[in-house]
Coordinates of C-alpha atoms in Angstrom, one line a residue:
X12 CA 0.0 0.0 0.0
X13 CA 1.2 3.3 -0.5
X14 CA 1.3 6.5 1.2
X15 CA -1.4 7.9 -1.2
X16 CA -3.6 5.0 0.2
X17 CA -3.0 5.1 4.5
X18 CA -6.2 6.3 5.8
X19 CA -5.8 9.4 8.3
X20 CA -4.0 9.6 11.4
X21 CA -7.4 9.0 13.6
X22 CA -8.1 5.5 11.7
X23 CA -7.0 2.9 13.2
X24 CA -8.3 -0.8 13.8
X25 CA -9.6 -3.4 12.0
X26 CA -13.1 -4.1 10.4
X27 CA -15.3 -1.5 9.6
X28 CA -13.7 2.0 10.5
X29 CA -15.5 5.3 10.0
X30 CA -13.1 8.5 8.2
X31 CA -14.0 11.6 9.7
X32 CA -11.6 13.0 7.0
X33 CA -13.3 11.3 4.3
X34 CA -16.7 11.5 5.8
X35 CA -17.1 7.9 4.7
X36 CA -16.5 4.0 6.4
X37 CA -13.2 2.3 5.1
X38 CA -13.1 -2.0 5.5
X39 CA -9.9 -3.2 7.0
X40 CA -9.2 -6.8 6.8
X41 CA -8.4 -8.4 10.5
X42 CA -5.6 -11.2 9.2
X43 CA -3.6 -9.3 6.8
X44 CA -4.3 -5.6 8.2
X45 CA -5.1 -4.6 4.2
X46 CA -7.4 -1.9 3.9
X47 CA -10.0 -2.6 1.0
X48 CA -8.8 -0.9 -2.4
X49 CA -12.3 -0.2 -5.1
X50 CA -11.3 -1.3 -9.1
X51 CA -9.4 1.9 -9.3
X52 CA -6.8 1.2 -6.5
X53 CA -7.8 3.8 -3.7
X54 CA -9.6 3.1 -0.8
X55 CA -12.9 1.8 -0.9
X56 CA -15.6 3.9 0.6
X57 CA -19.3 3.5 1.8
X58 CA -21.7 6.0 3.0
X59 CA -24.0 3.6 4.7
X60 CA -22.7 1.3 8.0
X61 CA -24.6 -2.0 6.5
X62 CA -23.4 -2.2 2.9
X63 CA -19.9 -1.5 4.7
X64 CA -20.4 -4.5 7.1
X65 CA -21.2 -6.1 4.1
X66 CA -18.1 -5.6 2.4
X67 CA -16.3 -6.5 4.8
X68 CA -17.6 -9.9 5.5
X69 CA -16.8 -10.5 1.9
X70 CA -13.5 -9.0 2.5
X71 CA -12.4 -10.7 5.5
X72 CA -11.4 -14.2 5.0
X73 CA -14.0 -16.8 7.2
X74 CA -11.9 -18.1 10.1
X75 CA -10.9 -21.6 10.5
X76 CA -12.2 -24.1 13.2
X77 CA -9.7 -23.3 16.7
X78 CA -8.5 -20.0 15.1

């Protein structure tokens, strides 16, 4: 990731995160600590808490049994 793509200062944490500088929720991913890039390679936004849980659940990889 490069430095055009690390969220501000006051995000941190995995999951779903809200941006205050971006207004907007960014998905992190809990086992690699990616944050979720759209098709044109910046970070992913959503306006609305559910379709950002949703993405994420999508993003983040299902856990394995004893993990």
């Amino acid at each position: 990731m490069t430095h055009a793509h690390v969220p501000s200062a006051k995000l941190h944490g995995y999951g779903v995160r809200w941006d205050p500088e971006g207004r907007c929720y960014r998905v992190r991913n809990e086992m690699t600590g990616e944050w979720q890039l759209d098709s044109s390679g910046q970070l992913a936004s959503y306006t609305s808490f559910t379709v950002a849980f949703g993405a994420w659940r999508v993003f983040e990889p299902p856990r394995r049994l004893g993990e």
